[in-house]
Amino acid sequence: TKAFDTRETCKLIKNKNIYHKDTSFISFQEGFGNEDIISEEFNHSNNVFGGLTLQEANIISPGIINIHTNLPSYIGEWNDKNERTEMVTNILNRYGVPCEYDPEIKKRLWMKFIYNCVVSPLSALTDLYHKDIYNKDNSLYIANLIINECLIIANKEKINITKEDKKNCLKKIIQSKQNIKSSMCYDINNNKHTEIDFINGKIVELSKKYNINLPSNTSLYFLIKCK
C-alpha cells in the first residue's frame, strides 16, 4: 500500500483477524514512519521489521511491470533483536528477492528517505525523468540544500549520518540517470494522492519538535500539496 494507507491497512488486518502472535510485518514502502505506525498498531511487537528495497519499477498496464534494476533489498529489526530475522532474509532470497540483513536498518532507511526528499518532489514538479534533472544548472545546489536540512533533523533524531554518507547520498542522486520519473510524478500526472506527507512533509513535521525552520523542504511540501 501507499504510506497514507498504512494505518488503515493495519486496522483491516486486525479486524479481519488474519494474523497471529508470530506473524512478521515488513514494510518496503516509500516514505518514513511506516514501521512506527505498524509497530503502534500491533503493540510494539518485535516481529516488526524495517525494510528497504533498491528495486526500481513502474507499472505499464495492469499486470505488466517494467523493472529497471536488480539491486538488493534490506531488512532489520525495528524494536528489539529477533532470532527470526535471518530466517525471513533466507526466505526472501530463496524465492527470488535478493535480500540482506542490516543491523543498522534505521540509518539505511534515513539515507533512502533523504534521497527521496530530493528526487521525488523535483521529478514531480518538473515532470522530468531522473536522467534529465541533474544535468541542469543549479540542480545539485538545490539537492544539497534539501539534504543539509534533512541531516540537521537526522542528527537531532540521533541518527549518525556522516559527511561521507552525505557524499554517497549526493553521488547516488547524480548517478540516478534512469529513464523513469518518480512515483510521485506519476501519481500527480494520474491525479492520484501522493506520499508527500511521508517524505518532505515528514521532515517538516519532525522539524517542529526542535523548532527548526527548513525553507527548502517546506517549500517543496507546499508546492506538491498545491498540485
Coordinates of N, CA and C in Angstrom, one line a residue:
T1 N 0.8 -1.2 0.0 CA 0.0 0.0 0.0 C 0.9 1.2 0.0
K2 N 0.3 2.4 -0.4 CA 0.9 3.7 -0.2 C 1.0 4.0 1.3
A3 N 2.0 4.9 1.6 CA 2.2 5.1 3.1 C 1.0 5.7 3.7
F4 N 0.2 6.5 3.0 CA -1.0 7.1 3.6 C -2.1 6.1 4.0
D5 N -2.0 4.9 3.5 CA -2.9 3.8 3.8 C -2.4 2.8 4.8
T6 N -1.2 3.0 5.3 CA -0.6 2.0 6.2 C -1.5 1.7 7.5
R7 N -1.9 2.8 8.1 CA -2.6 2.6 9.4 C -4.0 1.9 9.1
E8 N -4.7 2.3 8.1 CA -6.0 1.7 7.8 C -5.8 0.2 7.4
T9 N -4.7 -0.1 6.7 CA -4.4 -1.5 6.3 C -4.1 -2.3 7.6
C10 N -3.4 -1.8 8.5 CA -3.2 -2.5 9.8 C -4.5 -2.8 10.5
K11 N -5.3 -1.8 10.5 CA -6.6 -1.9 11.2 C -7.5 -3.0 10.5
L12 N -7.4 -3.0 9.2 CA -8.1 -4.1 8.4 C -7.6 -5.5 8.7
I13 N -6.3 -5.6 8.8 CA -5.7 -6.9 9.2 C -6.2 -7.3 10.5
K14 N -6.3 -6.4 11.5 CA -6.7 -6.7 12.8 C -8.2 -7.1 12.8
N15 N -9.0 -6.3 12.1 CA -10.5 -6.5 12.1 C -10.8 -7.8 11.4
K16 N -10.0 -8.2 10.4 CA -10.3 -9.5 9.7 C -9.6 -10.7 10.4
N17 N -8.8 -10.3 11.4 CA -8.1 -11.4 12.2 C -7.3 -12.3 11.3
I18 N -6.5 -11.7 10.4 CA -5.7 -12.5 9.5 C -4.2 -12.5 9.9
Y19 N -4.0 -12.5 11.2 CA -2.6 -12.6 11.7 C -2.6 -13.3 13.0
H20 N -1.4 -13.7 13.5 CA -1.3 -14.3 14.8 C -0.1 -13.8 15.5
K21 N 0.2 -14.4 16.7 CA 1.3 -13.8 17.5 C 2.7 -13.9 16.9
D22 N 2.8 -14.8 15.9 CA 4.1 -15.0 15.3 C 4.2 -14.4 13.9
T23 N 3.2 -13.7 13.5 CA 3.2 -13.0 12.1 C 4.3 -12.0 12.1
S24 N 5.0 -12.0 11.0 CA 6.1 -11.0 10.7 C 5.5 -9.9 9.9
F25 N 5.9 -8.6 10.2 CA 5.4 -7.5 9.4 C 6.7 -6.7 8.9
I26 N 6.8 -6.6 7.6 CA 7.9 -5.9 7.0 C 7.3 -4.8 6.0
S27 N 7.8 -3.6 6.2 CA 7.5 -2.5 5.3 C 8.6 -2.3 4.3
F28 N 8.3 -2.4 3.0 CA 9.2 -2.0 1.9 C 8.7 -0.7 1.3
Q29 N 7.9 0.1 2.0 CA 7.2 1.2 1.4 C 8.1 2.4 1.3
E30 N 7.7 3.4 0.4 CA 8.4 4.7 0.3 C 7.9 5.5 1.5
G31 N 8.7 6.6 1.8 CA 8.3 7.5 2.9 C 8.9 7.0 4.2
F32 N 8.7 7.8 5.2 CA 9.3 7.5 6.5 C 8.2 7.5 7.6
G33 N 8.2 6.5 8.5 CA 7.3 6.4 9.5 C 6.3 5.2 9.5
N34 N 6.4 4.4 8.4 CA 5.5 3.3 8.2 C 5.8 2.2 9.3
E35 N 7.0 2.0 9.6 CA 7.3 1.0 10.6 C 6.8 1.4 12.0
D36 N 6.9 2.7 12.3 CA 6.4 3.1 13.6 C 4.8 3.0 13.7
I37 N 4.2 3.2 12.6 CA 2.7 3.0 12.5 C 2.3 1.6 12.7
I38 N 3.0 0.7 12.0 CA 2.8 -0.8 12.1 C 3.1 -1.2 13.6
S39 N 4.2 -0.7 14.1 CA 4.5 -1.1 15.5 C 3.5 -0.7 16.5
E40 N 3.0 0.6 16.3 CA 1.9 1.1 17.2 C 0.7 0.2 17.1
E41 N 0.3 -0.1 15.9 CA -0.9 -0.9 15.7 C -0.9 -2.3 16.2
F42 N 0.3 -2.9 16.3 CA 0.5 -4.2 16.7 C 1.3 -4.3 18.0
N43 N 1.0 -3.3 18.9 CA 1.5 -3.3 20.3 C 3.0 -3.4 20.4
H44 N 3.7 -2.7 19.5 CA 5.2 -2.7 19.5 C 5.8 -4.1 19.5
S45 N 5.2 -4.9 18.7 CA 5.7 -6.3 18.6 C 7.2 -6.3 18.0
N46 N 8.0 -7.2 18.5 CA 9.3 -7.3 17.9 C 9.3 -8.1 16.6
N47 N 8.1 -8.5 16.1 CA 8.0 -9.1 14.8 C 7.8 -8.1 13.7
V48 N 8.1 -6.8 14.1 CA 8.0 -5.7 13.0 C 9.5 -5.5 12.6
F49 N 9.6 -5.5 11.2 CA 11.0 -5.3 10.6 C 11.0 -4.1 9.8
G50 N 12.1 -3.4 9.8 CA 12.3 -2.3 8.8 C 12.7 -2.9 7.5
G51 N 12.3 -2.4 6.4 CA 12.7 -2.9 5.1 C 13.0 -1.7 4.1
L52 N 13.9 -2.0 3.2 CA 14.2 -1.0 2.2 C 14.5 -1.8 0.9
T53 N 14.0 -1.4 -0.2 CA 14.3 -2.0 -1.4 C 14.9 -1.0 -2.4
L54 N 15.9 -1.4 -3.2 CA 16.5 -0.6 -4.2 C 16.0 -1.0 -5.6
Q55 N 15.0 -1.9 -5.6 CA 14.4 -2.2 -6.9 C 13.6 -1.0 -7.4
E56 N 13.7 -0.7 -8.7 CA 13.0 0.4 -9.3 C 12.1 -0.2 -10.4
A57 N 10.9 0.2 -10.4 CA 9.9 -0.3 -11.4 C 8.8 0.7 -11.6
N58 N 8.1 0.5 -12.7 CA 6.9 1.3 -12.9 C 5.9 0.4 -13.6
I59 N 4.6 0.7 -13.4 CA 3.5 -0.1 -14.0 C 3.2 0.4 -15.4
I60 N 3.3 -0.5 -16.4 CA 3.0 -0.2 -17.7 C 1.5 -0.3 -18.0
S61 N 0.9 -1.4 -17.5 CA -0.5 -1.6 -17.6 C -0.9 -2.7 -16.5
P62 N -2.1 -2.9 -16.2 CA -2.4 -4.0 -15.2 C -1.7 -5.3 -15.5
G63 N -0.9 -5.7 -14.5 CA -0.2 -7.0 -14.7 C 1.1 -6.9 -15.4
I64 N 1.4 -5.7 -16.0 CA 2.7 -5.5 -16.7 C 3.5 -4.5 -16.0
I65 N 4.7 -5.0 -15.5 CA 5.6 -4.1 -14.7 C 7.0 -4.1 -15.3
N66 N 7.5 -2.9 -15.5 CA 8.8 -2.7 -16.1 C 9.8 -2.5 -14.9
I67 N 10.7 -3.5 -14.7 CA 11.7 -3.4 -13.7 C 13.0 -2.8 -14.2
H68 N 13.5 -1.8 -13.6 CA 14.7 -1.0 -14.1 C 16.0 -1.5 -13.4
T69 N 16.0 -2.1 -12.3 CA 17.2 -2.5 -11.6 C 17.0 -3.9 -11.0
N70 N 18.1 -4.5 -10.6 CA 18.1 -5.8 -9.9 C 19.0 -5.7 -8.7
L71 N 18.7 -4.6 -7.9 CA 19.5 -4.4 -6.7 C 18.9 -5.0 -5.5
P72 N 19.6 -5.2 -4.4 CA 19.1 -5.9 -3.3 C 18.1 -5.1 -2.4
S73 N 17.4 -5.8 -1.6 CA 16.6 -5.2 -0.5 C 17.3 -5.5 0.8
Y74 N 16.9 -4.8 1.8 CA 17.5 -5.0 3.2 C 16.4 -5.0 4.2
I75 N 16.6 -5.8 5.2 CA 15.7 -5.8 6.4 C 16.5 -5.8 7.7
G76 N 15.8 -5.4 8.7 CA 16.5 -5.3 10.1 C 15.4 -5.2 11.1
E77 N 15.7 -5.5 12.3 CA 14.8 -5.4 13.4 C 14.4 -3.9 13.7
W78 N 13.1 -3.7 14.0 CA 12.7 -2.3 14.3 C 12.7 -2.0 15.8
N79 N 12.2 -2.9 16.6 CA 12.1 -2.7 18.0 C 13.2 -3.4 18.8
D80 N 13.2 -4.7 18.8 CA 14.2 -5.4 19.5 C 14.8 -6.5 18.6
K81 N 15.9 -7.1 19.1 CA 16.5 -8.2 18.4 C 15.5 -9.3 18.2
N82 N 15.6 -10.0 17.0 CA 14.7 -11.1 16.7 C 15.4 -12.2 16.0
E83 N 15.4 -13.4 16.6 CA 16.1 -14.5 16.0 C 15.5 -14.9 14.7
R84 N 14.3 -14.5 14.3 CA 13.7 -14.9 13.1 C 14.2 -14.0 11.9
T85 N 15.0 -13.0 12.2 CA 15.5 -12.1 11.1 C 16.2 -12.9 10.0
E86 N 17.1 -13.7 10.4 CA 17.9 -14.5 9.4 C 17.0 -15.4 8.6
M87 N 16.0 -16.0 9.3 CA 15.0 -16.9 8.6 C 14.3 -16.1 7.5
V88 N 13.8 -14.9 7.9 CA 13.0 -14.1 7.0 C 13.9 -13.7 5.8
T89 N 15.1 -13.3 6.0 CA 16.0 -13.0 5.0 C 16.3 -14.1 4.0
N90 N 16.5 -15.3 4.6 CA 16.7 -16.5 3.8 C 15.5 -16.9 2.9
I91 N 14.3 -16.7 3.5 CA 13.1 -17.0 2.7 C 13.0 -16.1 1.5
L92 N 13.2 -14.8 1.7 CA 13.1 -13.8 0.6 C 14.2 -14.2 -0.5
N93 N 15.4 -14.5 -0.1 CA 16.4 -14.9 -1.1 C 16.0 -16.2 -1.8
R94 N 15.5 -17.1 -1.1 CA 15.1 -18.4 -1.7 C 14.1 -18.2 -2.8
Y95 N 13.2 -17.2 -2.7 CA 12.1 -17.1 -3.6 C 12.4 -15.9 -4.6
G96 N 13.6 -15.6 -4.8 CA 14.0 -14.7 -5.9 C 14.0 -13.2 -5.5
V97 N 14.0 -12.8 -4.3 CA 14.1 -11.4 -3.9 C 15.4 -11.3 -3.2
P98 N 16.5 -10.8 -3.9 CA 17.8 -10.6 -3.3 C 17.7 -9.7 -2.0
C99 N 18.1 -10.2 -0.9 CA 17.9 -9.6 0.4 C 19.1 -9.7 1.3
E100 N 19.4 -8.7 2.1 CA 20.5 -8.7 3.0 C 20.0 -8.2 4.4
Y101 N 20.6 -8.8 5.4 CA 20.3 -8.3 6.8 C 21.1 -7.1 7.1
D102 N 20.5 -6.0 7.7 CA 21.2 -4.8 8.0 C 20.9 -4.5 9.5
P103 N 21.9 -4.6 10.4 CA 21.6 -4.3 11.8 C 21.4 -2.8 12.0
E104 N 21.7 -2.0 11.0 CA 21.5 -0.5 11.1 C 20.4 -0.1 10.1
I105 N 19.3 -0.8 10.1 CA 18.3 -0.6 9.1 C 17.7 0.9 9.2
K106 N 17.7 1.4 10.4 CA 17.1 2.8 10.6 C 18.0 3.8 9.9
K107 N 19.3 3.6 10.0 CA 20.2 4.6 9.3 C 20.0 4.4 7.8
R108 N 19.9 3.1 7.3 CA 19.8 2.9 5.9 C 18.5 3.5 5.4
L109 N 17.4 3.4 6.2 CA 16.1 4.0 5.8 C 16.2 5.5 5.8
W110 N 16.9 6.1 6.7 CA 17.1 7.5 6.7 C 17.8 8.0 5.4
M111 N 18.8 7.2 5.0 CA 19.5 7.6 3.8 C 18.6 7.5 2.5
K112 N 17.8 6.5 2.5 CA 16.8 6.4 1.4 C 15.8 7.5 1.5
F113 N 15.4 7.8 2.7 CA 14.4 8.9 3.0 C 14.9 10.2 2.5
I114 N 16.2 10.5 2.8 CA 16.8 11.8 2.3 C 16.9 11.8 0.8
Y115 N 17.3 10.7 0.2 CA 17.3 10.6 -1.2 C 15.9 10.9 -1.8
N116 N 14.9 10.4 -1.2 CA 13.5 10.6 -1.7 C 13.1 12.0 -1.6
C117 N 13.6 12.7 -0.5 CA 13.2 14.1 -0.3 C 13.7 15.0 -1.4
V118 N 14.7 14.5 -2.1 CA 15.3 15.2 -3.3 C 14.6 14.8 -4.6
V119 N 14.7 13.5 -4.9 CA 14.3 13.1 -6.2 C 12.8 13.0 -6.4
S120 N 12.0 12.7 -5.4 CA 10.6 12.6 -5.6 C 9.9 13.9 -5.9
P121 N 10.1 15.0 -5.1 CA 9.4 16.3 -5.5 C 10.0 17.0 -6.7
L122 N 11.3 16.9 -6.9 CA 11.9 17.6 -8.1 C 11.4 16.9 -9.4
S123 N 11.3 15.6 -9.4 CA 10.8 15.0 -10.6 C 9.3 15.3 -10.8
A124 N 8.5 15.4 -9.7 CA 7.1 15.6 -9.7 C 6.8 17.1 -10.2
L125 N 7.6 18.0 -9.7 CA 7.4 19.4 -10.0 C 7.8 19.8 -11.4
T126 N 8.9 19.1 -11.9 CA 9.4 19.4 -13.3 C 8.8 18.5 -14.3
D127 N 8.2 17.4 -13.9 CA 7.7 16.4 -14.8 C 8.8 15.8 -15.7
L128 N 10.0 15.7 -15.1 CA 11.2 15.2 -15.9 C 11.6 13.8 -15.4
Y129 N 12.3 13.1 -16.3 CA 12.9 11.8 -15.9 C 14.1 12.2 -15.1
H130 N 14.5 11.2 -14.2 CA 15.7 11.4 -13.3 C 16.9 11.8 -14.1
K131 N 17.1 11.2 -15.3 CA 18.3 11.4 -16.1 C 18.4 12.8 -16.6
D132 N 17.2 13.5 -16.7 CA 17.2 14.8 -17.3 C 17.2 16.0 -16.2
I133 N 17.2 15.6 -15.0 CA 17.2 16.7 -13.9 C 18.5 17.1 -13.5
Y134 N 19.4 16.2 -13.2 CA 20.7 16.5 -12.5 C 21.8 16.9 -13.5
N135 N 21.5 17.2 -14.7 CA 22.5 17.9 -15.6 C 22.1 19.3 -15.8
K136 N 21.0 19.7 -15.1 CA 20.6 21.1 -15.3 C 21.4 22.0 -14.3
D137 N 21.5 23.3 -14.7 CA 22.2 24.3 -13.9 C 21.5 24.4 -12.5
N138 N 22.3 24.4 -11.4 CA 21.8 24.6 -10.1 C 21.1 23.4 -9.5
S139 N 20.9 22.3 -10.2 CA 20.2 21.1 -9.7 C 20.9 20.5 -8.4
L140 N 22.2 20.4 -8.5 CA 23.0 19.9 -7.4 C 23.0 20.8 -6.2
Y141 N 23.0 22.1 -6.5 CA 22.9 23.1 -5.4 C 21.6 23.0 -4.6
I142 N 20.5 22.8 -5.4 CA 19.2 22.6 -4.7 C 19.2 21.3 -4.0
A143 N 19.8 20.3 -4.6 CA 19.8 19.0 -3.9 C 20.6 19.1 -2.6
N144 N 21.7 19.8 -2.6 CA 22.5 20.0 -1.3 C 21.7 20.7 -0.3
L145 N 20.9 21.7 -0.7 CA 20.1 22.5 0.3 C 19.1 21.5 1.0
I146 N 18.5 20.7 0.2 CA 17.5 19.7 0.7 C 18.2 18.7 1.7
I147 N 19.3 18.2 1.2 CA 20.0 17.2 2.0 C 20.5 17.8 3.3
N148 N 21.1 18.9 3.3 CA 21.6 19.6 4.5 C 20.5 19.8 5.6
E149 N 19.3 20.2 5.1 CA 18.2 20.3 6.1 C 17.8 19.0 6.7
C150 N 17.8 18.0 5.9 CA 17.4 16.6 6.4 C 18.4 16.1 7.4
L151 N 19.7 16.4 7.1 CA 20.8 16.0 8.0 C 20.7 16.6 9.4
I152 N 20.2 17.9 9.4 CA 20.0 18.6 10.7 C 19.0 17.8 11.6
I153 N 17.9 17.4 11.0 CA 16.9 16.6 11.7 C 17.4 15.2 12.0
A154 N 18.1 14.6 11.1 CA 18.6 13.2 11.4 C 19.5 13.2 12.6
N155 N 20.4 14.2 12.7 CA 21.3 14.3 13.8 C 20.5 14.5 15.1
K156 N 19.5 15.3 15.1 CA 18.6 15.6 16.2 C 17.9 14.3 16.7
E157 N 17.6 13.4 15.7 CA 16.9 12.2 16.0 C 17.9 11.1 16.3
K158 N 19.2 11.5 16.5 CA 20.2 10.5 17.0 C 20.6 9.5 15.9
I159 N 20.4 9.9 14.6 CA 20.8 9.0 13.5 C 22.2 9.5 13.0
N160 N 23.2 8.7 13.2 CA 24.6 9.1 12.9 C 24.9 9.0 11.4
I161 N 24.6 10.1 10.6 CA 24.9 10.2 9.2 C 26.1 11.1 9.0
T162 N 27.2 10.6 8.5 CA 28.5 11.3 8.4 C 28.5 12.1 7.1
K163 N 29.6 12.9 7.0 CA 29.8 13.7 5.8 C 30.0 12.7 4.6
E164 N 30.7 11.6 4.9 CA 30.9 10.6 3.8 C 29.6 10.0 3.4
D165 N 28.7 9.8 4.3 CA 27.3 9.3 4.0 C 26.6 10.3 3.1
K166 N 26.8 11.6 3.4 CA 26.1 12.7 2.6 C 26.7 12.7 1.2
K167 N 28.0 12.5 1.1 CA 28.6 12.4 -0.3 C 28.0 11.3 -1.1
N168 N 27.9 10.1 -0.4 CA 27.4 9.0 -1.1 C 25.9 9.2 -1.5
C169 N 25.1 9.9 -0.7 CA 23.7 10.2 -1.0 C 23.7 11.1 -2.2
L170 N 24.5 12.1 -2.2 CA 24.5 13.0 -3.4 C 25.0 12.3 -4.6
K171 N 26.0 11.4 -4.5 CA 26.6 10.6 -5.6 C 25.5 9.8 -6.2
K172 N 24.7 9.2 -5.3 CA 23.6 8.3 -5.8 C 22.6 9.2 -6.6
I173 N 22.3 10.4 -6.1 CA 21.4 11.3 -6.8 C 21.9 11.6 -8.2
I174 N 23.2 12.0 -8.2 CA 23.8 12.3 -9.5 C 23.8 11.2 -10.5
Q175 N 24.0 10.0 -10.0 CA 24.0 8.8 -10.8 C 22.6 8.2 -11.1
S176 N 21.6 8.9 -10.6 CA 20.2 8.5 -10.8 C 19.8 8.9 -12.2
K177 N 20.3 8.3 -13.2 CA 20.1 8.6 -14.6 C 19.1 7.7 -15.3
Q178 N 18.2 7.2 -14.5 CA 17.2 6.2 -15.0 C 16.2 6.9 -15.9
N179 N 15.7 6.2 -16.9 CA 14.7 6.8 -17.8 C 13.3 6.5 -17.2
I180 N 13.2 7.1 -16.0 CA 11.9 7.0 -15.3 C 11.7 8.2 -14.4
K181 N 10.5 8.6 -14.2 CA 10.1 9.7 -13.3 C 9.8 9.1 -11.9
S182 N 9.8 9.9 -10.9 CA 9.5 9.5 -9.6 C 8.0 9.0 -9.5
S183 N 7.7 8.1 -8.5 CA 6.4 7.6 -8.4 C 5.4 8.8 -8.0
M184 N 6.0 9.8 -7.3 CA 5.2 11.0 -7.0 C 4.8 11.7 -8.3
C185 N 5.7 11.8 -9.2 CA 5.4 12.4 -10.5 C 4.2 11.6 -11.2
Y186 N 4.3 10.3 -11.2 CA 3.3 9.5 -11.9 C 2.0 9.7 -11.2
D187 N 2.0 9.8 -9.8 CA 0.8 10.0 -9.1 C 0.1 11.3 -9.4
I188 N 0.9 12.4 -9.5 CA 0.3 13.7 -9.9 C -0.2 13.7 -11.3
N189 N 0.5 13.1 -12.2 CA 0.1 13.0 -13.6 C -1.2 12.2 -13.8
N190 N -1.4 11.3 -12.8 CA -2.6 10.4 -12.9 C -3.7 10.9 -11.9
N191 N -3.5 12.1 -11.4 CA -4.5 12.7 -10.4 C -4.7 11.8 -9.2
K192 N -3.6 11.2 -8.7 CA -3.7 10.4 -7.5 C -3.1 11.1 -6.3
H193 N -3.4 10.6 -5.2 CA -2.9 11.1 -3.9 C -1.4 10.8 -3.8
T194 N -0.5 11.7 -3.4 CA 0.9 11.5 -3.3 C 1.3 11.1 -1.9
E195 N 2.5 10.7 -1.7 CA 3.0 10.3 -0.4 C 3.9 11.4 0.2
I196 N 3.6 12.7 -0.3 CA 4.5 13.8 0.2 C 4.4 14.0 1.7
D197 N 3.3 13.6 2.3 CA 3.2 13.8 3.8 C 4.2 12.9 4.5
F198 N 4.7 11.8 3.8 CA 5.6 10.8 4.4 C 7.0 11.0 3.9
I199 N 7.2 12.1 3.1 CA 8.5 12.3 2.6 C 8.9 13.7 3.0
N200 N 8.9 14.8 2.2 CA 9.2 16.1 2.7 C 8.3 16.6 3.8
G201 N 7.1 16.2 3.8 CA 6.2 16.5 4.9 C 6.6 16.0 6.2
K202 N 7.2 14.8 6.2 CA 7.6 14.1 7.4 C 8.8 14.8 8.0
I203 N 9.7 15.3 7.2 CA 10.9 16.0 7.7 C 10.5 17.4 8.2
V204 N 9.5 18.0 7.6 CA 8.9 19.2 8.1 C 8.2 19.0 9.5
E205 N 7.5 17.9 9.6 CA 6.8 17.5 10.8 C 7.8 17.3 11.9
L206 N 8.9 16.6 11.7 CA 9.9 16.3 12.7 C 10.6 17.6 13.1
S207 N 10.8 18.6 12.2 CA 11.5 19.8 12.5 C 10.8 20.6 13.5
K208 N 9.4 20.5 13.6 CA 8.6 21.2 14.6 C 9.0 20.8 16.0
K209 N 9.4 19.6 16.2 CA 9.8 19.1 17.5 C 11.0 19.9 18.1
Y210 N 11.8 20.4 17.1 CA 13.0 21.1 17.5 C 13.0 22.6 17.2
N211 N 11.8 23.1 16.8 CA 11.6 24.5 16.4 C 12.7 25.0 15.4
I212 N 12.9 24.2 14.4 CA 13.9 24.5 13.3 C 13.1 24.7 12.0
N213 N 13.5 25.8 11.4 CA 12.9 26.1 10.1 C 13.7 25.4 8.9
L214 N 12.9 24.8 8.0 CA 13.5 24.1 6.9 C 12.9 24.7 5.6
P215 N 13.4 25.8 5.1 CA 12.8 26.5 4.0 C 12.7 25.7 2.7
S216 N 13.7 24.9 2.4 CA 13.7 24.2 1.1 C 12.6 23.1 1.2
N217 N 12.7 22.2 2.2 CA 11.7 21.1 2.3 C 10.3 21.7 2.5
T218 N 10.1 22.7 3.3 CA 8.8 23.3 3.5 C 8.2 23.8 2.1
S219 N 9.1 24.4 1.3 CA 8.6 25.0 0.0 C 8.2 23.8 -0.9
L220 N 9.0 22.7 -0.9 CA 8.7 21.6 -1.7 C 7.4 20.9 -1.3
Y221 N 7.2 20.8 0.0 CA 6.0 20.3 0.6 C 4.8 21.1 0.2
F222 N 4.9 22.4 0.3 CA 3.8 23.3 -0.1 C 3.5 23.2 -1.5
L223 N 4.5 23.2 -2.4 CA 4.2 23.1 -3.8 C 3.5 21.8 -4.3
I224 N 4.0 20.7 -3.7 CA 3.4 19.4 -4.1 C 1.9 19.4 -3.5
K225 N 1.7 19.9 -2.3 CA 0.3 19.8 -1.8 C -0.6 20.7 -2.6
C226 N -0.1 21.7 -3.3 CA -0.9 22.6 -4.1 C -1.2 22.0 -5.5
K227 N -0.6 20.8 -5.8 CA -0.8 20.2 -7.1 C -2.2 19.6 -7.2

